Coordinates of C-alpha atoms (C1' of nucleotides) in Angstrom, one line a residue:
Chain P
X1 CA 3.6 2.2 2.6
X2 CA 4.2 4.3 5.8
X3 CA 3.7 8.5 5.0
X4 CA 7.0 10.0 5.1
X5 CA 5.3 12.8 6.9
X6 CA 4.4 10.6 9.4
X7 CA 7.4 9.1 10.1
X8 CA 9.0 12.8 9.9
X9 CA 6.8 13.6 12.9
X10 CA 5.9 10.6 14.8
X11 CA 9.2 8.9 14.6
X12 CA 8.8 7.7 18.3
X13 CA 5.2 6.4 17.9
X14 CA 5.7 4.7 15.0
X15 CA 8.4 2.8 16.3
X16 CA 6.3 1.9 19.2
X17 CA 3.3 0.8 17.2
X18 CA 5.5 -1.4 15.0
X19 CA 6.9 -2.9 18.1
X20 CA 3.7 -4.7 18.4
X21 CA 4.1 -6.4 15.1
X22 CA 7.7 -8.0 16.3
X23 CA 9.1 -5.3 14.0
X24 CA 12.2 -3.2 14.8
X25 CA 11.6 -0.2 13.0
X26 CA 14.0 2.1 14.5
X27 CA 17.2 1.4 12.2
X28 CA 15.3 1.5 8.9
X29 CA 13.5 4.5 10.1
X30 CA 16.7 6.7 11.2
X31 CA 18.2 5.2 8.1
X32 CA 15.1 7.0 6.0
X33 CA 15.0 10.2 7.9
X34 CA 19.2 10.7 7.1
X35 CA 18.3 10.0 3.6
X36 CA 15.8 12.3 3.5
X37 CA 17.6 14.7 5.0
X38 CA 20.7 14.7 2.1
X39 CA 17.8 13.9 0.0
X40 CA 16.2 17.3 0.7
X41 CA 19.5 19.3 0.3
X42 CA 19.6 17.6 -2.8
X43 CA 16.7 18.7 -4.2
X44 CA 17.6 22.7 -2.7
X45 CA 20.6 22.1 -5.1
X46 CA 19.2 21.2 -7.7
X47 CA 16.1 23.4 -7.9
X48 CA 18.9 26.3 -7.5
X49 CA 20.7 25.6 -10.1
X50 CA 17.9 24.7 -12.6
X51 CA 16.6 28.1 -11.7
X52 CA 19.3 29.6 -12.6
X53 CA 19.6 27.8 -16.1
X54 CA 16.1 29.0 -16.5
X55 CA 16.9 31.9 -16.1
X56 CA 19.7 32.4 -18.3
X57 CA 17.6 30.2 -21.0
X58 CA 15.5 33.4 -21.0
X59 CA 18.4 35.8 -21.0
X60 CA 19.7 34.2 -24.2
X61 CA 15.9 34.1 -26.0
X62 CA 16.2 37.9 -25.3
X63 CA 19.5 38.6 -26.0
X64 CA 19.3 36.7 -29.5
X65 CA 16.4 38.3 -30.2
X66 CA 17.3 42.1 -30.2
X67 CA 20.3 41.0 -31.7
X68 CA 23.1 40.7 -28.9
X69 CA 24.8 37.7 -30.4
X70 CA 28.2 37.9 -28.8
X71 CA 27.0 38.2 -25.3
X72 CA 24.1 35.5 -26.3
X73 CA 26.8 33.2 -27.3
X74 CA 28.4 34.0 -23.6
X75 CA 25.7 32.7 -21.6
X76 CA 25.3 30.1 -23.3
X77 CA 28.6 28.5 -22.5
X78 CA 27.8 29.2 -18.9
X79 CA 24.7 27.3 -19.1
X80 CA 26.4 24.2 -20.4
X81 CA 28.5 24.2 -17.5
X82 CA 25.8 24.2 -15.8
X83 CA 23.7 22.0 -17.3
X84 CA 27.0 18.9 -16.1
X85 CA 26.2 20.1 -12.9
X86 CA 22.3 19.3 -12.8
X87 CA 22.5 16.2 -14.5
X88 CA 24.8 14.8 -11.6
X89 CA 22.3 16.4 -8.7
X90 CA 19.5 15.1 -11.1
X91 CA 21.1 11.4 -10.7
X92 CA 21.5 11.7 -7.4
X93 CA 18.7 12.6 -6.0
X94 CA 16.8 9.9 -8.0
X95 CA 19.3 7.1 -6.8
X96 CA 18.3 8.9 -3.0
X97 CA 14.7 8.6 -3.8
X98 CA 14.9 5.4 -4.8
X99 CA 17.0 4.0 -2.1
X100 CA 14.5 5.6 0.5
X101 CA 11.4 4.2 -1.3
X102 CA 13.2 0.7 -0.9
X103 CA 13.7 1.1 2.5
X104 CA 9.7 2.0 2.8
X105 CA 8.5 -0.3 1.6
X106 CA 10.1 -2.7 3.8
X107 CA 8.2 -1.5 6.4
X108 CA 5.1 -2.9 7.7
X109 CA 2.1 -0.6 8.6
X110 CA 1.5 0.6 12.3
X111 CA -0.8 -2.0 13.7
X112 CA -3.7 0.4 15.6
X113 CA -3.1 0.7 19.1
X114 CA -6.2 -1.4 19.7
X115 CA -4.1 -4.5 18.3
X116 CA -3.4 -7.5 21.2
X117 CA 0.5 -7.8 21.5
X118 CA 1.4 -11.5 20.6
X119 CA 3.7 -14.0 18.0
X120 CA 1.8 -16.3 16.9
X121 CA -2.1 -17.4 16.2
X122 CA -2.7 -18.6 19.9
X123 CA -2.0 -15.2 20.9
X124 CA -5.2 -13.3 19.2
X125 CA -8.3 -12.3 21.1
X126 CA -11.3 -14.2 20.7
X127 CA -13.4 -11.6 21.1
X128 CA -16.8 -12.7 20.3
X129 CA -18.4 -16.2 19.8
X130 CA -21.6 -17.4 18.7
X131 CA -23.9 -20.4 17.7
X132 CA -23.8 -23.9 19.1
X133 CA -21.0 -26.6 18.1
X134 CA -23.3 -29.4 16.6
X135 CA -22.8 -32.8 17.6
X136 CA -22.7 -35.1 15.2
X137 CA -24.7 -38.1 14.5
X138 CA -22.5 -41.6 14.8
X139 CA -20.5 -42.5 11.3
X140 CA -20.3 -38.3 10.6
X141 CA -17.7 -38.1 7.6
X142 CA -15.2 -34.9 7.0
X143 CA -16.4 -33.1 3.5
X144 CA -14.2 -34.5 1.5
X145 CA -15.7 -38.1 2.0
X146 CA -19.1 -36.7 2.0
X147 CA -17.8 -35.4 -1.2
X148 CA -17.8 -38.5 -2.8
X149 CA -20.2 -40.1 -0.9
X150 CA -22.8 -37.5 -2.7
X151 CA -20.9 -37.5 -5.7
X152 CA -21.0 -33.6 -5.3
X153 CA -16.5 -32.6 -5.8
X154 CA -14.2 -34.7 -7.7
X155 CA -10.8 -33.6 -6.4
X156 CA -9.3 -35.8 -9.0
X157 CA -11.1 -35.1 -11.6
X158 CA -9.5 -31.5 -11.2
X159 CA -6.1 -32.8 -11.2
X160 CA -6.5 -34.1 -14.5
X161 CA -8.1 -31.4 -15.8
X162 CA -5.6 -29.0 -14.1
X163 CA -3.8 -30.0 -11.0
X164 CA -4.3 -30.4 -7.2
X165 CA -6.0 -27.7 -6.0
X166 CA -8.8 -26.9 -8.5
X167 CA -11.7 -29.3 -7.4
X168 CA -14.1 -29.9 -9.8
X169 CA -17.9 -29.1 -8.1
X170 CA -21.0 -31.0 -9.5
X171 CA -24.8 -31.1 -9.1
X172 CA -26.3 -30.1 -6.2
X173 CA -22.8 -28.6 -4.6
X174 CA -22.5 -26.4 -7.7
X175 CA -25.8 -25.1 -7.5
X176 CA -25.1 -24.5 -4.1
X177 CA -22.1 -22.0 -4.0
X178 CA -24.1 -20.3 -6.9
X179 CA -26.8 -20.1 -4.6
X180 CA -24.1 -18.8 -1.6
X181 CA -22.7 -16.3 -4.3
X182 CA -25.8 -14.7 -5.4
X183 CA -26.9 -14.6 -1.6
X184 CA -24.1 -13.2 -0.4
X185 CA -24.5 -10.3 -3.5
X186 CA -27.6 -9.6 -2.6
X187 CA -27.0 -9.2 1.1
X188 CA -24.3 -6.9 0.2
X189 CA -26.4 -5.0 -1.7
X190 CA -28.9 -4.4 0.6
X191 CA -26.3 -3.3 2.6
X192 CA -25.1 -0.3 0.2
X193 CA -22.7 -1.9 -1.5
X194 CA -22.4 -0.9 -5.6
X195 CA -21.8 -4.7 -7.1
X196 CA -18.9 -4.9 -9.4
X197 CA -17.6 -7.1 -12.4
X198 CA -14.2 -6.7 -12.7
X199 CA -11.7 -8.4 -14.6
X200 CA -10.3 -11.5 -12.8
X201 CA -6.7 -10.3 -14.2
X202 CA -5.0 -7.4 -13.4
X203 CA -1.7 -5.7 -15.1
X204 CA 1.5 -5.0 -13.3
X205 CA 0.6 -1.0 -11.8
X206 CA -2.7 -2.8 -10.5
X207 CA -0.6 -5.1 -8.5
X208 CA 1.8 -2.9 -7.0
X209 CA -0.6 -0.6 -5.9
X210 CA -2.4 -2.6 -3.9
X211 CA 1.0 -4.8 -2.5
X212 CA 0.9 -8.1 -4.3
X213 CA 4.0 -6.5 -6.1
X214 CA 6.9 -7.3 -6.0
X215 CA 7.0 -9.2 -2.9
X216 CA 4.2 -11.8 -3.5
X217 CA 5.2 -12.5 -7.3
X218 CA 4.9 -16.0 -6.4
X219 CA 1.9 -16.0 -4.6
X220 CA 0.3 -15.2 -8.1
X221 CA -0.3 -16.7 -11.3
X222 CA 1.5 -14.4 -13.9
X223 CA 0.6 -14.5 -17.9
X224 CA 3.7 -13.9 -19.0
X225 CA 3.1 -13.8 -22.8
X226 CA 0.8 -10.5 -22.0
X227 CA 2.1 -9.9 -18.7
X228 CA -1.0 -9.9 -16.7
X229 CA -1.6 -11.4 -13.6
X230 CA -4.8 -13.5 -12.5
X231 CA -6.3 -11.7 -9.0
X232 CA -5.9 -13.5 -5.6
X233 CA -8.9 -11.5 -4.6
X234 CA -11.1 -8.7 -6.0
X235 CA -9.6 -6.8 -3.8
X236 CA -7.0 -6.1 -6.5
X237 CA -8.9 -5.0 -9.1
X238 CA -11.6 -3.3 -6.9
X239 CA -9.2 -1.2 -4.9
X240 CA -7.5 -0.7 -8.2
X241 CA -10.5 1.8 -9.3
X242 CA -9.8 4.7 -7.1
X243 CA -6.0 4.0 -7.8
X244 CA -4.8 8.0 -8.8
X245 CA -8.0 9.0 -8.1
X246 CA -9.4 11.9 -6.1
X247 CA -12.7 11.5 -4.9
X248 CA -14.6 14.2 -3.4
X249 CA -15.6 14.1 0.4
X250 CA -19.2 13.8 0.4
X251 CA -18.8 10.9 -2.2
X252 CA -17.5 9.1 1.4
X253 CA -17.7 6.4 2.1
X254 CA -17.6 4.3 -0.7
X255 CA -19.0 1.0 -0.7
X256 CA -18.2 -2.0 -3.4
X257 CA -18.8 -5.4 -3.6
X258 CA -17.8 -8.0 -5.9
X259 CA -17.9 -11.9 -6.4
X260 CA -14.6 -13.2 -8.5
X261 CA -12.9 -16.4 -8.4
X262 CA -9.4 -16.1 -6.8
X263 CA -6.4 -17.4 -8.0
X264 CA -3.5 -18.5 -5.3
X265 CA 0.2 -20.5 -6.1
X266 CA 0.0 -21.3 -2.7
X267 CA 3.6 -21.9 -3.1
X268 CA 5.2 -23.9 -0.1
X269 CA 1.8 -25.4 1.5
X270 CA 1.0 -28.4 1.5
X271 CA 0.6 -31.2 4.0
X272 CA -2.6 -32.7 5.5
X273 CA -3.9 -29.3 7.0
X274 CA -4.7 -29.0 3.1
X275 CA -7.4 -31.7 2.5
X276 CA -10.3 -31.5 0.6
X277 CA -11.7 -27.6 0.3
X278 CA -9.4 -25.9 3.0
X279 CA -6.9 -24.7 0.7
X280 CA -7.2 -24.2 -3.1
X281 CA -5.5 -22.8 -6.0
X282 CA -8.6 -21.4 -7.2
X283 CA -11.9 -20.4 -5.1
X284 CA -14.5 -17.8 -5.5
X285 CA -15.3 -15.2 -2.8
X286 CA -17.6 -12.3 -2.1
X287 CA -15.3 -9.3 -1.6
X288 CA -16.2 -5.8 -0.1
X289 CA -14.3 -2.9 -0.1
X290 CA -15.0 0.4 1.6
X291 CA -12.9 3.6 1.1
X292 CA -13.7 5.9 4.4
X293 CA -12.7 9.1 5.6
X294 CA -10.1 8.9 8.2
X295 CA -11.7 9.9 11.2
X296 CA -14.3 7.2 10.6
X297 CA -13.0 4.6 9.6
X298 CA -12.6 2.5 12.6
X299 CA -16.4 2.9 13.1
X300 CA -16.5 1.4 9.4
X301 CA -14.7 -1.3 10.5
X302 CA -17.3 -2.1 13.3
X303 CA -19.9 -2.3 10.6
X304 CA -18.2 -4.4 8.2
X305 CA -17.3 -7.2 11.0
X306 CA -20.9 -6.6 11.8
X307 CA -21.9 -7.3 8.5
X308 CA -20.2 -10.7 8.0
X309 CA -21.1 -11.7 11.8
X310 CA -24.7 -11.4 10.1
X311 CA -24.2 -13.6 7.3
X312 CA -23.1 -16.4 9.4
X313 CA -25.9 -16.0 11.7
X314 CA -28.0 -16.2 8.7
X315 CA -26.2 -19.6 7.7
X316 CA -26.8 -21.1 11.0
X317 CA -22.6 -21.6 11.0
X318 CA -21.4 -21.7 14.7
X319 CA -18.4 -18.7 14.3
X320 CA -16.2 -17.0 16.4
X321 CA -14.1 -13.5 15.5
X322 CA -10.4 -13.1 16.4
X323 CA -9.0 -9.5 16.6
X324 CA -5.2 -10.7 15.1
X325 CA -2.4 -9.9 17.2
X326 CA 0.5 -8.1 16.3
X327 CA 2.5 -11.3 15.1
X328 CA 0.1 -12.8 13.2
X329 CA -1.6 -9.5 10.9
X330 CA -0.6 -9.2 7.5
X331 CA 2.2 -6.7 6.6
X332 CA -0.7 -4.1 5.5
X333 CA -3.5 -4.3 8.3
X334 CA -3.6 -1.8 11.1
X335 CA -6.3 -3.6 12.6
X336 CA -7.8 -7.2 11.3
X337 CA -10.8 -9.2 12.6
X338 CA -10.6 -12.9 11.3
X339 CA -14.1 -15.0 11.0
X340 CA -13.6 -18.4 11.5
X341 CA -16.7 -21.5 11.5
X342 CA -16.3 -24.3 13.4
X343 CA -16.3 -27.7 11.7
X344 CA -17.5 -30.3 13.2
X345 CA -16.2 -33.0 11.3
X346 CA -12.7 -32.0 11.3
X347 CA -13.3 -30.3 14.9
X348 CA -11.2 -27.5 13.8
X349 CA -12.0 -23.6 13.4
X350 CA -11.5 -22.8 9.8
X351 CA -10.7 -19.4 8.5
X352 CA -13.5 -18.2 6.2
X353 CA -13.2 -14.0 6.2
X354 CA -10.8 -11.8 7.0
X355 CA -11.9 -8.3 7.7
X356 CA -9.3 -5.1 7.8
X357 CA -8.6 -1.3 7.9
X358 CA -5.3 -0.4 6.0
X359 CA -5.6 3.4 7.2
X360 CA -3.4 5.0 4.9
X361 CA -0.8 2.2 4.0
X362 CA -2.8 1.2 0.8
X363 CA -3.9 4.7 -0.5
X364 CA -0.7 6.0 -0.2
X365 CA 0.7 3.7 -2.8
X366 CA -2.7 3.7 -4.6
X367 CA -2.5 7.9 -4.2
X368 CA -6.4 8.2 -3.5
X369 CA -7.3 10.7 -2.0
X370 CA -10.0 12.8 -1.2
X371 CA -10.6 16.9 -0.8
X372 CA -10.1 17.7 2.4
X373 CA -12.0 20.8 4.2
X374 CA -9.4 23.1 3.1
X375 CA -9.2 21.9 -0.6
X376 CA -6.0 20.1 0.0
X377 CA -5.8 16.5 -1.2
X378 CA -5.8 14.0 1.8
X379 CA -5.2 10.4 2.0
X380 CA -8.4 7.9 2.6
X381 CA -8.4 5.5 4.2
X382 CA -9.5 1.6 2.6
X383 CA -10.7 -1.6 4.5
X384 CA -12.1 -4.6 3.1
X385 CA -13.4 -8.3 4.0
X386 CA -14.3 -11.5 2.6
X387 CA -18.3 -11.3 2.6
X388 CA -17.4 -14.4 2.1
X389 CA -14.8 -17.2 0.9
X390 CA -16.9 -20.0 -0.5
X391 CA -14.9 -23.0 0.2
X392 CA -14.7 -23.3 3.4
X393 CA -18.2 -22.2 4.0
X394 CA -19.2 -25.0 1.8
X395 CA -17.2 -27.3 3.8
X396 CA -19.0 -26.6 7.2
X397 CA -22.5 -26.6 5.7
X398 CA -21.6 -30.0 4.6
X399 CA -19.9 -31.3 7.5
X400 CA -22.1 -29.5 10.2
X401 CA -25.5 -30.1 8.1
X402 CA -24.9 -33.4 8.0
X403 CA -27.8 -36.0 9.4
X404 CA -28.1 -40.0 8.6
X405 CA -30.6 -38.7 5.6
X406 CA -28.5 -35.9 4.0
X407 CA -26.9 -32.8 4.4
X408 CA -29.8 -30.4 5.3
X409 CA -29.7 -26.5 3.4
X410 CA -29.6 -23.5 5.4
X411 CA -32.9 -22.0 5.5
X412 CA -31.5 -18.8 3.6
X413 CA -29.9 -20.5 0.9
X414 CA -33.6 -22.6 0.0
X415 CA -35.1 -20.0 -2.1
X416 CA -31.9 -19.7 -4.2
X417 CA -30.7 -23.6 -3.9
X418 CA -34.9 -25.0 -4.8
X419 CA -33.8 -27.7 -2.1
X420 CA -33.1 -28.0 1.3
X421 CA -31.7 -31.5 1.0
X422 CA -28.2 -32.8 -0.9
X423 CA -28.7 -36.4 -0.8
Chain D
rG1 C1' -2.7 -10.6 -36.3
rG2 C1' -2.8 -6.4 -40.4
rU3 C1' -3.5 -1.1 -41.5
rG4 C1' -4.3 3.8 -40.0
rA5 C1' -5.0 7.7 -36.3
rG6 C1' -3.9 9.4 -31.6
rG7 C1' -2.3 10.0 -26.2
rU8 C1' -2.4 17.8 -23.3
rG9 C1' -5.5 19.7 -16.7
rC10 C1' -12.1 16.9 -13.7
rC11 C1' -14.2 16.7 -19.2
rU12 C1' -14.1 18.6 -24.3
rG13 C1' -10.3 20.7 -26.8
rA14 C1' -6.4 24.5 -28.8
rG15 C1' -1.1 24.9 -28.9
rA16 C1' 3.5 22.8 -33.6
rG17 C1' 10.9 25.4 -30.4
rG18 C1' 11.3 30.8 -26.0
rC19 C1' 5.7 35.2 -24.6
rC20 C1' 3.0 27.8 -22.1
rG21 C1' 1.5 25.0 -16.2
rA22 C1' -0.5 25.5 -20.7
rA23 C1' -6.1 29.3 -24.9
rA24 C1' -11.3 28.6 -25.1
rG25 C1' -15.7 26.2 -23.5
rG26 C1' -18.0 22.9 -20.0
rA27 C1' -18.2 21.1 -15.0
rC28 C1' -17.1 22.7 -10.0
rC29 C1' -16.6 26.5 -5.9
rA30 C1' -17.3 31.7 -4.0
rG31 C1' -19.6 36.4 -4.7
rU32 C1' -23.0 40.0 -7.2
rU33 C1' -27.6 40.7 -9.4
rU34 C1' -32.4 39.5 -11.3
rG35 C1' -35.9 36.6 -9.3
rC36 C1' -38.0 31.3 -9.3
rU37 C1' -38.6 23.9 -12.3
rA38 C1' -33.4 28.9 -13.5
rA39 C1' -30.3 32.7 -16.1
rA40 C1' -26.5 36.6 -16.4
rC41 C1' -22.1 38.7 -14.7
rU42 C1' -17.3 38.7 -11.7
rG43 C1' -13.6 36.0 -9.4
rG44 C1' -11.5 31.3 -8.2
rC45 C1' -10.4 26.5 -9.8
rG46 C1' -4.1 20.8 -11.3
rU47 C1' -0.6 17.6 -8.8
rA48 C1' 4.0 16.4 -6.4
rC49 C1' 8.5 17.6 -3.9
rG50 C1' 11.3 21.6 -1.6
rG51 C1' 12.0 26.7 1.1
rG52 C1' 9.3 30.1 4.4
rU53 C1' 5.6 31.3 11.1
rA54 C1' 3.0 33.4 7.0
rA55 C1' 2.0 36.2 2.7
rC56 C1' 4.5 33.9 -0.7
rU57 C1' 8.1 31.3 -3.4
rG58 C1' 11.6 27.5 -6.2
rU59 C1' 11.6 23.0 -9.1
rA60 C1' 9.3 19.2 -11.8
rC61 C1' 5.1 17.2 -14.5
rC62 C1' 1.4 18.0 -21.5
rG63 C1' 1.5 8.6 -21.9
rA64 C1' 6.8 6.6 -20.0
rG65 C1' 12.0 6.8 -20.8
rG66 C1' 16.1 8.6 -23.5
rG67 C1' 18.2 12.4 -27.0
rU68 C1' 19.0 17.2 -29.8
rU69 C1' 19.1 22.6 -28.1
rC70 C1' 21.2 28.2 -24.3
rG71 C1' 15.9 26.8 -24.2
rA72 C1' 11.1 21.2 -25.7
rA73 C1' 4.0 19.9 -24.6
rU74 C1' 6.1 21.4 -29.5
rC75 C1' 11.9 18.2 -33.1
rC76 C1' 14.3 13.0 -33.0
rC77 C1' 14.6 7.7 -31.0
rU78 C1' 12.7 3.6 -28.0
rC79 C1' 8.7 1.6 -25.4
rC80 C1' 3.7 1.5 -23.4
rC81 C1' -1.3 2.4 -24.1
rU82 C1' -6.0 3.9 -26.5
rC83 C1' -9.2 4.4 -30.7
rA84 C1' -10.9 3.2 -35.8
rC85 C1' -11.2 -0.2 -39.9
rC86 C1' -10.0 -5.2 -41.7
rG87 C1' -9.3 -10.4 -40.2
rC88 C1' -10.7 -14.0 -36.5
rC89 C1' -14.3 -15.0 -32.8
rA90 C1' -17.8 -16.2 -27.4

RNA sequence: GGUGAGGUGCCUGAGAGGCCGAAAGGACCAGUUUGCUAAACUGGCGUACGGGUAACUGUACCGAGGGUUCGAAUCCCUCCCUCACCGCCA
């Protein structure tokens, strides 16, 4: 959600800034600023005349008290009048709040002026590439035959079980994404990141404070009996910590990390771009999270997409990084760099992190904040990535590892696999 | 699931219709002093939304929402949550 100080002041900019999303701002933002304008006068109203009720609250204490009765018994009709007359402001001042937060939360946040303009995916900026496309030996498979090939994921076997979408993982494949978990932990740690366990569902205030609520409801997989809702990513719960939280400067930044499986409906996709592991229902991921002070938080950035660049180095994954343009962020991002490894097989680029700064969007709905150098409360900012998404990882390794003897372990991944060959 | 207790500021914890945005202690910050793995003293120390160049000031907030009352942290109702014990159990 946008700061209604910001919008108060920069107006202009902010319309300009959301331009680069494909978003008109400028009606729903005049439309706030008039209702916070009445809203305002409102509350001026209101305070008045609950001031003066106050007031003659204590007149009639005192009054009563050295034994004035009749003229007690005089204010106190005037008060009830009153009291008609704040219930109404009272009423409508909520209904004014309410209607502006509606209209907030409609919009978008400010992409960073650093954001490519553009509609669609073909429009982001491939701004850094690395590693060597492998070529394949003859009779190369995608993963999902390897799958069975190897006997390593039996997609059907999670359909009965549970449905399309949860895969079931076996053997040498199992041990291998515990390997990828527990090497991705450790890297994170080693990077400064405090490794959380958090609960994999979350209650209703955890999910609209970070955004899943209310507009992706059906993007989640909701308990209803106890009302919780199982996470899409640890962002959720993880984020969810400093949620009403006020965290003192030099604590700055914060740094947490945390493997959890993720949950998604994935309502409305399916089709062949689906196969095998490129989109599940359930998956597990290595999440971090950093919460930064403002004026550095683009240079956190740098260091988190730094940080996953070095992971796929490490995994010999050919990868290239796309700085999202306008059209194709999500609604909370002011600046995203995607990760994507190239799979051979399938000779697509598949999506495997996703790396963001919301600025002030999230923590102004989470209200964290730290103490600013005057003492005042001030908003941080949060960013986090995927350090990283095990599926599609997984997938590459096979396919791109692949050789007429097996598919060959990345050299990082041997000391926590105990083989280097799934065969 | 059953029974009981309870939700007050960063923490502990008082308050039981007006003197309460809320005692006291701790933590924290600033200063004074004595000096030395620190102590003592003094002062400060919630958040949000308004008004004001500012000093300052108005209102709201004691789990949430209603109600009673001139007046509610305090009384009543509903809901939520937490804790303890029992039951069940990885």
């Amino acid at each position: 959600m946008l700061q209604l100080n910001y919008i108060r002041e920069k107006k202009d900019e902010a319309i300009e800034r959301l331009k680069i999303k494909n978003f008109d701002a400028k009606p729903i933002l005049d439309e706030v600023l008039e209702l916070d304008n009445v809203r305002r006068k409102t509350q001026n109203e209101l305070d008045a005349v609950l001031a003066e009720a106050n007031n003659l609250a204590k007149q009639v204490g005192e009054l009563y008290k050295t034994g004035k009765k009749a003229e007690g018994d005089e204010l106190k009709n005037k008060s009830t009048s009153l009291k008609e007359n704040s219930k109404q402001l009272e009423d409508k001042l909520a209904s004014l709040e309410a209607e502006q937060h509606k209209l907030l939360v409609q919009v978008p946040n400010a992409p960073s002026s650093k954001v490519p303009k553009g509609k669609t995916p073909e429009d982001n900026e491939n701004v850094y590439q690395e590693g060597d496309i492998p070529k394949l030996h003859e009779g190369a498979k995608p993963h999902w035959e390897l799958a069975s090939k190897y006997d390593l994921i039996d997609f059907e076997l999670g359909v009965k079980l549970t449905g399309a979408g949860f895969p079931v993982y076996k053997g040498k494949v199992a041990r291998l994404q515990r390997a990828l978990i527990n090497y991705f932990l450790d890297k994170a740690t080693k990077a400064g990141y405090l490794e959380i366990q958090p609960p994999i569902m979350v209650n209703e205030a955890s999910g609209y404070a970070t955004g899943q609520l209310p507009d992706k409801e059906g993007q989640m997989y909701h308990s209803t009996i106890d009302n919780l809702y199982l996470i899409p990513t640890a962002e959720v719960p993880i984020t969810n910590i400093y949620r009403d939280v006020i965290v003192k400067a030099e604590q700055l930044p914060i740094k947490n990390c945390g493997y959890t499986p993720c949950f998604r409906r994935e309502a409305g996709s399916y089709g062949a771009h689906v196969r095998g592991l490129n989109r599940l229902h359930q998956f597990d991921k290595v999440e971090i999270v950093q919460i930064a002070h403002p004026d550095k938080s683009y240079e956190t950035l740098e260091e988190m997409r730094e940080y996953v660049a070095t992971l796929l180095r490490e995994l010999e994954l050919p990868f290239r990084i796309l700085k999202l343009c306008g059209g194709d962020m999500s609604f909370a991002s002011a600046l995203t760099y995607d990760f994507e490894t190239y799979s051979a097989a399938q000779q697509k680029w598949l999506e495997v992190s996703s790396v963001s700064n919301f600025e002030t969007f999230q923590s102004n709905r989470l209200k964290l904040r730290f103490k600013g150098a005057e003492g005042k409360p001030v908003l941080a900012h949060t960013l986090n990535g995927s350090a990283l998404a095990l599926p599609r990882i997984v997938a590459t390794i096979l396919e791109n590892n692949q050789t007429p003897e097996g598919i060959k372990v990345p050299k990082v991944l041997v000391p926590y696999c105990g083989f280097d060959l799934i065969n």
